[in-house]
Amino acid sequence: MEFHRFTLKHVNELIGSIILCSCSLQADGQLFIRQRIRHLVRAFTERAQRIRRRLELPPTPSTVSSDPEDGNDLRPPPLFRRLQLTNCESADSSTCAPVAGCHSFWGRIKSIHCNRTLDPQRYEYISWLFVVMLCYMYNCWVIPLRNTFPYQTAENTPIWLALDYSADAIYFLDVAFIKPRLKYLEEGFWVADLSLTRRNYIQKWQFKMDVLSLMPLDLLYFIFGTEYLMLRIPRLLKIQTFWEFFDRVDNMVSSPYVVRMARTLTYMLYLIHLNACAYYAFSTWKGLGTNSWVFSGKGSPYIRCFYFATKTATSIGKNPKPETEEESLFMTCSWLMGVFVFAILIGQMRDIVVTATRSQTEYKKLVDEALEYMRCLNVPNHLQERVKLWFTFTWEQQHTLDESRIMDTLPHKMKTDIAINVHIQTLSKVQLFHDCDEALLRELVLKLRPVIFLPGDFICRKGEVGKQMYIVKTGQVQVMGGENESEVLATLTEGSVFGEISLLAIAGCNRRTATVRSRGFSNLFVLRKADLNEAIAYYPDAQEILKKKAKQLIKQNADRERNNKKEQEMAEVIIGNRVEAPETPRLVHTVMQVVPANSPTAHLLKYGSRSTRRVNNTWLNCAQPTTENQMLMVEDNIAVKNSESCLP
C-alpha cells in the first residue's frame, strides 16, 4: 500500500507540474499536453481494471479425478469456458448476442427502423425480401391476367387499384429506406456507415432498375383508362429482388433442394401462365368459337387456356389442329418453347434431385460393394448381417460414412471452430486435459474421431496394448470382469471416459486392465495415442502436466483397488475345512474294546486328558462335538446326571 501511495503521490505531482508548465505555453502546446494527460489517465484506468479482473478470476481446480464427486457444478472448467467465449467472439457479434426484443416479427420490423444499417444476412432483411418478392409475383401474374382475361370489371376496379398501389408503396419503401441501409463488404470488411451504404446502392445497376420499376406511367390512366394494364409493365423490372430472395434462402436453410425445386417450378408455371394468356388473346383476336382450334368460350377461360398451354408446352399432344397460318405459327412457337425451355427446366430439376440424393446413392453403392465382397469371401451370414446393421445405423446417425472428407474442404480455423462447438463439452469431462494449454486443446478437438459400436461389440479387451482413449457420447458401455469375463463390474453412460492413462508412455501402464463391451448402440469419440503425441510434440510443459496427472490417476486407482480388496476380505467369513483325525492304533482300539465304555480310561483313550472333565462322578467330553450324534450324547448324559442328582 505504501508503494502505491508513493506512486500516486508522484503521479499527482507530475500532473500538477505539467499543468503549471502548460500555462506558459502556446495554444498548440496546451492542446498537446492535455491530450497526453488524458492518455496517462486512461492508461492508469485500464491498468486498474486489468488488475481487478485478474483478482476476480476463480482459481483453477486442482482435482484430477475423472469422476468428480460433487455433481452440482456441471459447468466446464474456466479454460474450456474461455475457449467457448473466444469462439463466440470470433464470430459476428450479431449472431452471438441478438438484440433484445427482436425475436418476434414486429420486434424485427422495429429493429429495421432502430438500426442505422441492416445486415443482409439476418432474418429481418430476409423477411422484408419475402414481402417485396410477393408484391413482385403479384405484378408478374396479375398484369398479363387482367390485361388479357375479362377479370377486371367496373365493380372490382377499386379493389384492383388498391392492391396495385399497395404493392407500389412497398416498392417505394424498399428503394427509399431499406436498400440504402444494407451493409456491404469492401476489402474484407463490413461497411456500416450510412452515407457509404447509400452511395454504394446508388452506384449499383440494381438502383437504376428499381427506379425504372417505379415509373409513374399510371398517370396515363386518365388518358387511356384503367383497363390499359400494359402501363404497369415497368413493375416487372424488379426481378432482382426475386432472385436475391431465393439465393439468400438457399444459403440459409438446411435443405436448399426444396428451395431450388420451388424456384424451378415457379419458372415453369409462369411460362405456362404466359402461354395461356397468349392463347386467350389470340383466340379473342381470331374470334371465340370461330373454329375448333381457338377457345370456344365455354367454361372458365383461364382454366381451359391453362390446360391447353400445359399440353402444348409439355408436348403431350392430342390438341386441336391449327387451321390457319397464324394458328400454325402460334403452335410452332409454343412447341419450340416446350422443347427447349422446358427441357432445360426439367433438366435442372433432375440435377437438383440427383444432387439431393447423391450421398444416399453413394451409401447404397458402398453397402452393395461391401456385401458382394463378403459373399465372395464366404463370410458367415451372421457377420454379414452385423456389417449391414453397422452401415444402416451409421447412416441414420451421421448421414455420411466419411465426415473427414467433408471437413477437409474447410480452412483450419473454421474446422477448429466447428470442432470446439461440437466436442468442447465432451473434452471438458476429461480431467486429464483441464490444465493444458489452450492452443493444445484446439489441436486435440480436431483429433477426436466418432466411432459407432453395435450391441455386444467389444471395445477393448483385458491385456491389450492401449492405443486409444474413449469418450462415451451416446449409449452405454459395460466393464466386464470375473470368470470368463461374464460379470458386469460397472456401466459407463454418456460423458464417461476410459483408457486415458494408456495414452501416455508410462512404464507398465500400457495394458488394458479390464474388458469393455458395448451394451447397445453406442457412439464414442476416440483419441489415438499417435494423434496425442503429434499434438503435444511442441508443448513440453503440457507433456509434464499430463504425465504428472496420469501418475496421480494411477496412484488413485491403485489405492482404490487396495481399499476395495481390504473391504472384501473383511466382509468375507472364512470357514476352514475340517482336518481328518489320524487313524487309531490297533493296540488302543483293542484296549477300548476291553475296558468299560463309561470308565475314565475309555474317555482318556478316546478324547485325551485335556478334553475330559468329571460331572457328577462321570467323565464327559469337553471338546466341541464334531457330529450331531455326539452333541446329543453329551446333552443326554448331562441331563441324566442332573436328574439323578435331584432324586432324594
XYZ file of C-alpha atoms in Angstrom:
648
model
C 0.000 0.000 0.000
C 2.900 2.401 0.748
C 4.347 1.775 -2.700
C 1.025 2.567 -4.375
C 0.617 5.718 -2.289
C 4.121 6.809 -3.194
C 3.472 6.185 -6.891
C 0.150 8.030 -6.925
C 1.684 10.907 -4.994
C 4.449 11.341 -7.533
C 1.984 10.989 -10.394
C -0.159 13.755 -8.911
C 2.923 15.956 -8.514
C 3.899 15.202 -12.118
C 0.437 16.079 -13.390
C 0.450 19.271 -11.303
C 3.824 20.313 -12.661
C 2.700 19.611 -16.208
C -0.403 21.715 -15.697
C 1.664 24.595 -14.251
C 4.108 24.433 -17.136
C 1.332 24.240 -19.676
C 0.038 27.662 -18.645
C 3.109 29.333 -20.148
C 2.934 27.511 -23.495
C 1.126 28.474 -26.624
C -2.309 27.173 -27.686
C -0.918 24.259 -29.740
C 1.338 23.159 -26.902
C -1.532 23.319 -24.422
C -3.657 21.048 -26.616
C -0.824 18.519 -26.904
C -0.257 18.442 -23.133
C -3.983 17.956 -22.461
C -4.041 15.007 -24.832
C -1.035 13.419 -23.123
C -2.656 13.893 -19.708
C -5.850 12.218 -20.914
C -3.799 9.367 -22.325
C -1.971 8.940 -18.991
C -5.237 8.867 -17.026
C -6.737 6.375 -19.467
C -3.691 4.107 -19.157
C -3.904 4.099 -15.342
C -7.632 3.318 -15.513
C -7.133 0.391 -17.874
C -4.311 -0.962 -15.692
C -6.542 -0.860 -12.608
C -9.333 -2.659 -14.461
C -6.983 -5.399 -15.657
C -5.701 -5.980 -12.121
C -9.275 -6.102 -10.794
C -10.312 -8.675 -13.411
C -7.233 -10.772 -12.631
C -8.069 -10.803 -8.934
C -11.675 -11.790 -9.628
C -10.760 -14.856 -11.723
C -11.735 -18.161 -9.996
C -8.867 -20.487 -9.068
C -8.045 -23.378 -11.370
C -9.418 -26.659 -9.988
C -6.734 -28.993 -8.717
C -8.761 -32.175 -8.763
C -7.516 -34.895 -11.084
C -10.327 -37.381 -10.695
C -12.090 -38.396 -13.876
C -15.378 -38.684 -11.961
C -15.998 -35.586 -9.842
C -17.717 -36.302 -6.569
C -19.655 -33.070 -6.489
C -22.236 -33.304 -9.237
C -23.886 -29.943 -8.535
C -21.456 -27.867 -10.579
C -21.699 -29.271 -14.099
C -20.033 -26.315 -15.783
C -16.777 -26.926 -17.653
C -13.522 -25.626 -16.179
C -12.581 -21.947 -16.713
C -10.207 -22.815 -19.561
C -12.960 -24.562 -21.509
C -15.411 -21.726 -20.819
C -12.797 -19.311 -22.110
C -12.479 -21.409 -25.269
C -16.228 -21.146 -25.815
C -16.212 -17.394 -25.269
C -13.275 -16.949 -27.627
C -15.016 -18.976 -30.283
C -18.164 -16.896 -29.900
C -16.267 -13.618 -30.014
C -14.532 -14.663 -33.235
C -17.907 -14.818 -34.951
C -20.107 -11.873 -35.754
C -21.472 -10.140 -32.705
C -24.920 -10.113 -34.226
C -25.047 -13.903 -34.137
C -23.694 -14.288 -30.586
C -25.771 -11.576 -28.911
C -29.109 -10.960 -30.605
C -30.870 -7.706 -29.947
C -33.365 -7.974 -27.123
C -36.980 -7.665 -28.155
C -36.324 -8.651 -31.778
C -37.428 -12.273 -31.550
C -40.999 -11.542 -32.619
C -41.973 -10.431 -36.105
C -42.913 -6.896 -35.035
C -39.734 -6.664 -32.990
C -37.725 -7.402 -36.099
C -39.663 -4.823 -38.079
C -38.938 -2.234 -35.363
C -35.256 -3.130 -35.428
C -35.169 -2.086 -39.088
C -36.124 1.411 -38.004
C -33.852 1.443 -34.937
C -30.669 0.198 -36.570
C -28.749 2.610 -38.701
C -27.724 -0.119 -41.124
C -29.034 -3.609 -41.860
C -27.216 -6.890 -42.132
C -28.202 -8.540 -45.443
C -27.786 -11.997 -43.893
C -30.182 -11.572 -40.977
C -33.785 -12.716 -40.778
C -35.154 -9.179 -40.632
C -33.940 -8.378 -44.111
C -34.928 -11.831 -45.433
C -38.458 -11.293 -44.102
C -38.641 -7.953 -45.849
C -37.359 -9.516 -49.066
C -40.167 -12.059 -48.845
C -42.762 -9.275 -48.689
C -41.230 -7.467 -51.674
C -40.993 -10.745 -53.585
C -44.718 -11.391 -53.028
C -45.502 -7.955 -54.446
C -43.336 -8.698 -57.465
C -45.050 -12.066 -58.013
C -48.417 -10.321 -57.761
C -47.460 -7.928 -60.561
C -45.990 -10.728 -62.699
C -49.142 -12.827 -62.571
C -51.869 -10.204 -62.396
C -50.728 -7.735 -65.072
C -50.964 -10.190 -68.033
C -54.019 -11.865 -66.481
C -56.081 -8.662 -66.176
C -54.810 -7.338 -69.474
C -55.959 -10.490 -71.321
C -58.840 -12.151 -69.473
C -62.068 -10.325 -68.594
C -61.481 -10.422 -64.850
C -61.351 -6.661 -64.247
C -64.768 -5.031 -64.275
C -66.107 -1.660 -63.248
C -67.289 -3.083 -59.923
C -63.956 -4.568 -58.786
C -61.641 -1.941 -60.298
C -61.205 -0.068 -56.950
C -60.102 -3.321 -55.302
C -57.560 -3.994 -58.034
C -56.244 -0.439 -57.830
C -55.878 -0.699 -54.031
C -53.815 -3.864 -54.411
C -51.710 -2.278 -57.160
C -50.806 0.809 -55.184
C -50.148 -1.198 -52.007
C -47.517 -3.118 -53.954
C -46.148 0.179 -55.307
C -45.871 1.538 -51.760
C -43.802 -1.480 -50.714
C -41.617 -0.955 -53.788
C -41.048 2.655 -52.718
C -40.194 1.732 -49.108
C -37.698 -0.815 -50.362
C -35.937 1.704 -52.610
C -36.043 4.679 -50.225
C -35.425 3.155 -46.773
C -34.276 -0.481 -46.919
C -31.796 -0.922 -49.751
C -29.741 2.213 -48.873
C -29.187 0.789 -45.341
C -27.662 -2.523 -46.384
C -24.103 -3.161 -45.257
C -21.630 -4.336 -47.866
C -18.173 -5.879 -47.992
C -15.197 -3.830 -49.066
C -11.649 -5.201 -48.868
C -12.801 -7.895 -46.460
C -14.581 -5.535 -44.003
C -18.254 -4.805 -43.477
C -19.033 -1.164 -44.211
C -21.765 0.060 -41.839
C -21.599 3.815 -42.408
C -25.000 5.034 -43.647
C -23.594 7.570 -46.093
C -21.312 4.938 -47.638
C -24.050 2.315 -47.876
C -26.350 4.837 -49.551
C -23.653 5.787 -52.040
C -22.899 2.123 -52.739
C -26.567 1.397 -53.520
C -26.924 4.412 -55.805
C -23.891 3.356 -57.826
C -25.294 -0.125 -58.462
C -27.191 -1.200 -61.556
C -29.927 -2.515 -59.266
C -30.774 1.032 -58.155
C -31.418 2.092 -61.736
C -33.690 -0.904 -62.318
C -35.566 -0.216 -59.078
C -36.148 3.396 -60.075
C -37.385 2.353 -63.525
C -39.771 -0.125 -61.909
C -41.456 2.816 -60.129
C -42.058 4.907 -63.254
C -45.442 6.650 -62.723
C -46.968 5.555 -66.021
C -50.202 5.003 -64.120
C -50.902 8.703 -64.596
C -51.751 7.837 -68.183
C -54.833 6.083 -66.827
C -56.514 9.466 -67.103
C -55.975 9.274 -70.882
C -56.232 5.567 -71.771
C -58.358 4.328 -68.879
C -57.737 1.825 -66.096
C -58.248 -1.111 -68.463
C -54.914 -0.468 -70.159
C -52.812 -2.593 -67.802
C -49.731 -2.550 -70.041
C -48.807 0.735 -68.357
C -47.725 -1.311 -65.315
C -45.184 -3.386 -67.252
C -42.201 -1.489 -65.685
C -43.110 -3.110 -62.338
C -41.645 -6.339 -63.734
C -38.146 -4.811 -63.812
C -37.712 -5.548 -60.102
C -36.794 -9.156 -60.848
C -33.502 -8.733 -58.971
C -35.447 -8.940 -55.699
C -36.935 -12.280 -56.752
C -33.503 -13.730 -57.495
C -31.940 -12.277 -54.337
C -34.625 -13.750 -52.099
C -34.193 -17.291 -53.411
C -30.394 -17.013 -53.330
C -30.322 -15.934 -49.695
C -32.892 -18.507 -48.580
C -30.902 -21.159 -50.448
C -27.848 -20.264 -48.336
C -29.750 -20.148 -45.043
C -31.978 -23.230 -44.919
C -30.653 -26.662 -44.009
C -32.263 -28.335 -47.052
C -31.783 -25.987 -50.012
C -33.010 -28.550 -52.535
C -36.637 -27.762 -51.715
C -35.985 -24.068 -52.383
C -34.340 -24.844 -55.715
C -37.217 -27.087 -56.757
C -39.720 -24.369 -55.846
C -37.782 -21.810 -57.863
C -37.631 -24.016 -60.969
C -41.301 -24.957 -60.619
C -42.203 -21.257 -60.409
C -40.429 -20.631 -63.712
C -42.346 -23.470 -65.371
C -45.742 -22.370 -64.097
C -45.123 -18.764 -65.086
C -44.177 -19.727 -68.640
C -47.355 -21.813 -68.889
C -49.280 -18.843 -67.485
C -47.890 -16.540 -70.181
C -48.698 -19.107 -72.866
C -52.274 -19.391 -71.577
C -52.684 -15.606 -71.685
C -51.264 -15.511 -75.209
C -53.634 -18.299 -76.344
C -56.679 -16.485 -74.992
C -55.559 -13.188 -76.544
C -55.033 -14.945 -79.895
C -58.454 -16.596 -79.625
C -60.054 -13.232 -78.879
C -58.346 -11.711 -81.889
C -59.486 -14.583 -84.142
C -62.903 -14.737 -82.525
C -64.024 -17.067 -79.765
C -65.516 -20.266 -81.116
C -64.832 -19.480 -84.794
C -63.168 -22.871 -85.326
C -62.128 -25.952 -83.403
C -58.661 -24.653 -82.545
C -59.474 -21.357 -80.790
C -61.060 -21.170 -77.372
C -64.743 -21.961 -77.589
C -65.816 -19.526 -74.867
C -67.357 -22.262 -72.708
C -66.330 -22.869 -69.130
C -63.705 -20.981 -67.139
C -61.483 -19.129 -69.634
C -58.316 -19.210 -67.559
C -58.548 -22.887 -66.551
C -59.305 -24.040 -70.114
C -56.494 -21.951 -71.586
C -54.037 -23.038 -68.865
C -54.863 -26.673 -69.630
C -54.275 -26.105 -73.357
C -50.954 -24.325 -72.683
C -49.780 -27.153 -70.393
C -50.457 -29.817 -73.019
C -48.731 -27.764 -75.701
C -45.646 -26.892 -73.637
C -45.111 -30.449 -72.426
C -45.722 -31.888 -75.942
C -48.401 -34.252 -74.669
C -50.298 -33.947 -77.945
C -53.969 -34.536 -78.833
C -54.529 -30.800 -79.261
C -56.836 -29.418 -81.954
C -55.054 -28.981 -85.263
C -54.473 -25.375 -86.364
C -56.483 -24.367 -89.414
C -54.798 -21.114 -90.452
C -51.231 -19.977 -90.934
C -51.388 -17.734 -87.882
C -52.551 -20.631 -85.752
C -49.774 -22.856 -87.121
C -47.186 -20.190 -86.327
C -48.520 -19.880 -82.774
C -48.381 -23.636 -82.238
C -44.844 -23.794 -83.645
C -43.629 -21.176 -81.175
C -45.383 -22.967 -78.323
C -43.814 -26.297 -79.249
C -40.352 -24.787 -79.572
C -40.732 -23.241 -76.118
C -41.783 -26.616 -74.769
C -38.910 -28.455 -76.443
C -36.067 -26.127 -75.456
C -37.127 -24.077 -72.442
C -38.982 -26.830 -70.631
C -36.274 -29.335 -71.447
C -33.776 -27.053 -69.716
C -36.046 -26.609 -66.698
C -36.751 -30.327 -66.405
C -33.013 -30.987 -66.684
C -32.422 -28.568 -63.816
C -34.986 -30.388 -61.697
C -33.276 -33.683 -62.472
C -29.906 -32.231 -61.421
C -31.432 -30.978 -58.178
C -32.838 -34.423 -57.366
C -29.527 -36.115 -58.237
C -27.594 -33.682 -56.040
C -30.022 -34.143 -53.159
C -29.732 -37.933 -53.266
C -26.044 -38.181 -54.153
C -24.911 -39.085 -50.639
C -27.600 -41.730 -50.267
C -26.741 -43.186 -53.677
C -23.056 -43.428 -52.748
C -24.017 -45.037 -49.436
C -26.134 -47.707 -51.141
C -23.390 -48.356 -53.676
C -20.797 -48.809 -50.915
C -23.068 -51.182 -48.985
C -23.692 -53.284 -52.089
C -19.971 -53.484 -52.836
C -19.158 -54.489 -49.243
C -21.815 -57.219 -49.198
C -20.722 -58.545 -52.580
C -17.116 -58.679 -51.400
C -18.099 -60.603 -48.259
C -20.093 -63.096 -50.318
C -17.024 -63.733 -52.454
C -15.022 -64.453 -49.278
C -17.755 -66.782 -47.936
C -18.183 -64.694 -44.799
C -20.828 -66.178 -42.449
C -24.317 -64.765 -42.757
C -24.499 -63.525 -39.175
C -21.343 -61.455 -39.704
C -22.753 -60.038 -42.939
C -25.890 -59.016 -41.063
C -23.813 -57.205 -38.448
C -21.914 -55.333 -41.160
C -25.190 -54.324 -42.789
C -26.547 -53.240 -39.402
C -23.461 -51.082 -38.816
C -23.876 -49.386 -42.196
C -27.558 -48.692 -41.525
C -27.075 -47.275 -38.035
C -24.094 -45.146 -39.083
C -26.069 -43.643 -41.965
C -29.058 -42.879 -39.734
C -26.847 -41.145 -37.178
C -24.452 -39.180 -39.412
C -25.922 -39.291 -42.953
C -22.373 -39.828 -44.149
C -19.746 -42.545 -43.908
C -16.725 -40.252 -44.237
C -17.150 -36.960 -42.428
C -13.442 -36.155 -42.718
C -13.863 -35.761 -46.481
C -16.425 -33.021 -45.869
C -14.381 -31.245 -43.192
C -11.157 -31.306 -45.200
C -12.596 -28.778 -47.647
C -12.798 -26.135 -44.883
C -9.888 -23.968 -43.692
C -8.091 -24.921 -40.482
C -9.578 -22.050 -38.437
C -13.129 -22.915 -39.431
C -12.590 -26.611 -38.745
C -11.277 -25.712 -35.300
C -14.311 -23.541 -34.525
C -16.700 -26.289 -35.602
C -14.822 -28.914 -33.590
C -14.852 -26.716 -30.480
C -18.609 -26.210 -30.715
C -19.197 -29.938 -31.204
C -16.590 -31.526 -28.903
C -15.806 -28.956 -26.191
C -18.435 -30.306 -23.785
C -17.123 -33.829 -24.274
C -13.462 -32.910 -23.916
C -14.164 -30.822 -20.802
C -15.181 -34.001 -18.937
C -11.635 -35.369 -19.246
C -9.844 -34.111 -16.135
C -6.541 -35.093 -17.718
C -6.655 -32.028 -20.012
C -8.014 -29.384 -17.640
C -4.732 -27.554 -17.000
C -3.330 -27.882 -20.510
C -2.543 -25.026 -22.838
C -5.425 -23.519 -24.793
C -3.620 -23.996 -28.099
C -3.133 -27.689 -27.309
C -6.855 -28.120 -26.684
C -7.589 -26.531 -30.044
C -5.366 -29.154 -31.621
C -6.911 -32.017 -29.662
C -10.510 -31.254 -30.643
C -9.509 -31.791 -34.264
C -8.146 -35.244 -33.408
C -11.380 -36.682 -31.970
C -12.988 -39.245 -34.269
C -16.501 -40.701 -33.852
C -16.809 -44.492 -33.737
C -20.050 -46.494 -33.595
C -20.282 -49.880 -31.836
C -23.102 -52.395 -32.157
C -24.714 -54.246 -29.227
C -22.273 -56.801 -27.854
C -19.191 -55.389 -29.590
C -16.008 -55.498 -27.500
C -14.433 -52.047 -27.433
C -11.237 -53.235 -25.766
C -10.094 -56.429 -24.061
C -8.093 -57.001 -20.922
C -4.373 -57.314 -21.567
C -4.358 -55.498 -24.894
C -1.939 -52.652 -25.525
C -3.886 -49.419 -25.155
C -3.565 -47.083 -28.113
C -6.782 -45.061 -27.797
C -8.800 -43.149 -25.263
C -12.597 -43.419 -25.440
C -15.277 -40.880 -24.533
C -18.901 -42.024 -24.441
C -21.061 -39.638 -26.456
C -24.318 -41.622 -26.511
C -25.272 -45.086 -25.326
C -23.878 -47.281 -22.553
C -20.804 -49.496 -22.229
C -20.115 -52.184 -19.634
C -16.877 -53.015 -17.828
C -16.630 -56.805 -17.692
C -14.739 -58.999 -15.214
C -14.894 -62.204 -13.224
C -14.532 -65.682 -14.629
C -14.686 -65.759 -18.435
C -15.400 -62.003 -18.310
C -19.110 -62.637 -17.776
C -19.648 -60.393 -14.738
C -20.606 -56.719 -15.187
C -18.400 -54.665 -12.876
C -19.641 -51.207 -13.896
C -21.793 -49.445 -16.503
C -20.494 -46.254 -18.125
C -23.011 -43.770 -19.513
C -22.882 -40.556 -21.543
C -19.839 -38.406 -20.768
C -17.786 -41.204 -19.198
C -14.113 -41.533 -20.115
C -11.907 -44.619 -20.022
C -8.474 -45.521 -21.315
C -6.944 -42.061 -20.846
C -3.941 -43.359 -18.885
C -2.827 -45.593 -21.748
C -2.320 -42.557 -23.986
C 0.894 -41.603 -22.179
C 4.055 -43.671 -22.393
C 4.259 -44.608 -18.694
C 6.102 -47.845 -17.961
C 3.813 -50.705 -17.006
C 0.586 -48.813 -17.728
C 0.025 -49.501 -21.421
C -2.016 -52.654 -20.918
C -5.784 -52.674 -20.598
C -6.847 -53.631 -17.089
C -10.426 -54.599 -17.982
C -12.644 -55.619 -20.865
C -15.210 -53.074 -22.061
C -18.255 -54.099 -24.092
C -20.992 -52.056 -25.746
C -24.368 -52.689 -24.149
C -26.421 -51.305 -27.049
C -25.774 -48.981 -29.950
C -23.001 -46.723 -28.664
C -21.428 -43.658 -30.237
C -17.952 -42.960 -28.865
C -15.219 -40.431 -29.534
C -11.730 -41.871 -29.950
C -8.426 -40.078 -29.375
C -5.447 -42.077 -30.619
C -2.049 -42.078 -28.949
C -0.330 -41.133 -32.215
C -2.586 -38.088 -32.582
C -1.907 -37.016 -28.991
C 1.855 -37.384 -29.444
C 1.671 -35.369 -32.651
C -0.279 -32.614 -30.904
C 1.872 -32.346 -27.737
C 5.203 -32.570 -29.565
C 5.515 -28.769 -29.458
C 4.157 -28.358 -25.896
C 6.789 -29.681 -23.424
C 5.016 -28.111 -20.441
C 1.830 -29.940 -21.345
C 3.747 -33.219 -21.505
C 4.945 -32.792 -17.925
C 1.454 -31.848 -16.742
C -0.131 -34.848 -18.444
C 2.451 -37.288 -17.076
C 2.051 -35.890 -13.576
C -1.718 -36.187 -13.723
C -1.501 -39.672 -15.191
C 0.706 -40.812 -12.306
C -1.745 -39.318 -9.832
C -4.610 -41.155 -11.524
C -2.626 -44.403 -11.432
C -1.950 -43.934 -7.726
C -5.585 -43.157 -7.008
C -6.724 -46.218 -8.945
C -4.236 -48.421 -7.073
C -5.374 -47.040 -3.693
C -8.993 -47.557 -4.672
C -8.360 -51.168 -5.676
C -6.404 -51.792 -2.465
C -9.223 -50.400 -0.316
C -11.823 -52.419 -2.180
C -9.775 -55.569 -1.688
C -9.485 -54.929 2.069
C -13.213 -54.348 2.370
C -13.926 -57.590 0.569
C -11.540 -59.507 2.837
C -13.157 -58.035 5.947
C -16.638 -58.808 4.686
C -15.893 -62.449 3.839
C -16.331 -65.158 6.520
C -13.629 -67.737 6.017
C -14.545 -71.251 7.254
C -11.715 -73.780 7.204
C -12.169 -77.389 6.194
C -12.286 -79.986 8.972
C -8.996 -81.838 9.330
C -9.450 -85.580 9.412
C -8.141 -87.213 12.599
C -5.356 -89.813 12.226
C -6.341 -93.477 12.324
C -6.480 -95.016 15.861
C -3.681 -97.537 16.503
C -4.747 -101.186 16.765
C -3.451 -101.547 20.359
C -5.522 -98.621 21.592
C -8.532 -99.896 19.686
C -8.163 -103.354 21.378
C -7.885 -101.780 24.874
C -11.002 -99.634 24.234
C -12.971 -102.776 23.440
C -11.884 -104.419 26.714
C -12.464 -101.572 29.203
C -15.996 -100.369 30.002
C -17.293 -97.568 27.804
C -18.140 -95.225 30.734
C -14.857 -95.692 32.530
C -12.265 -92.895 32.876
C -9.780 -94.986 30.953
C -12.071 -95.230 27.935
C -12.686 -91.452 27.981
C -8.990 -90.789 28.367
C -8.082 -93.017 25.450
C -10.853 -91.637 23.249
C -10.758 -87.876 23.957
C -7.457 -87.248 25.705
C -6.660 -85.869 29.140
C -7.378 -82.184 28.397
C -10.722 -82.815 26.767
C -12.368 -84.735 29.640
C -13.930 -83.492 32.820
C -15.845 -85.110 35.667
C -19.508 -84.191 36.021
C -21.233 -85.801 38.991
C -18.675 -88.635 39.077
C -18.938 -89.023 35.254
C -16.232 -88.219 32.694
C -17.588 -86.156 29.776
C -16.076 -84.891 26.532
C -15.296 -81.152 26.737
C -14.184 -80.762 23.146
C -16.515 -79.319 20.603
C -18.721 -82.137 19.251
C -17.907 -82.854 15.688
C -21.192 -84.502 14.790
C -24.807 -84.069 15.704
C -24.953 -87.529 17.354
C -22.018 -86.712 19.630
C -23.718 -83.455 20.661
C -26.927 -85.301 21.532
C -24.978 -87.942 23.542
C -23.310 -85.246 25.645
C -26.589 -83.454 26.263
C -28.317 -86.732 27.240
C -25.547 -87.661 29.686
C -25.688 -84.257 31.340
C -29.474 -84.426 31.604
C -29.361 -87.929 33.141
C -26.777 -86.916 35.742
C -28.736 -83.812 36.646
C -31.929 -85.802 37.065
C -30.132 -88.399 39.260
C -28.754 -85.676 41.469
C -32.241 -84.293 42.022
C -33.606 -87.629 43.356
C -33.998 -87.929 47.174
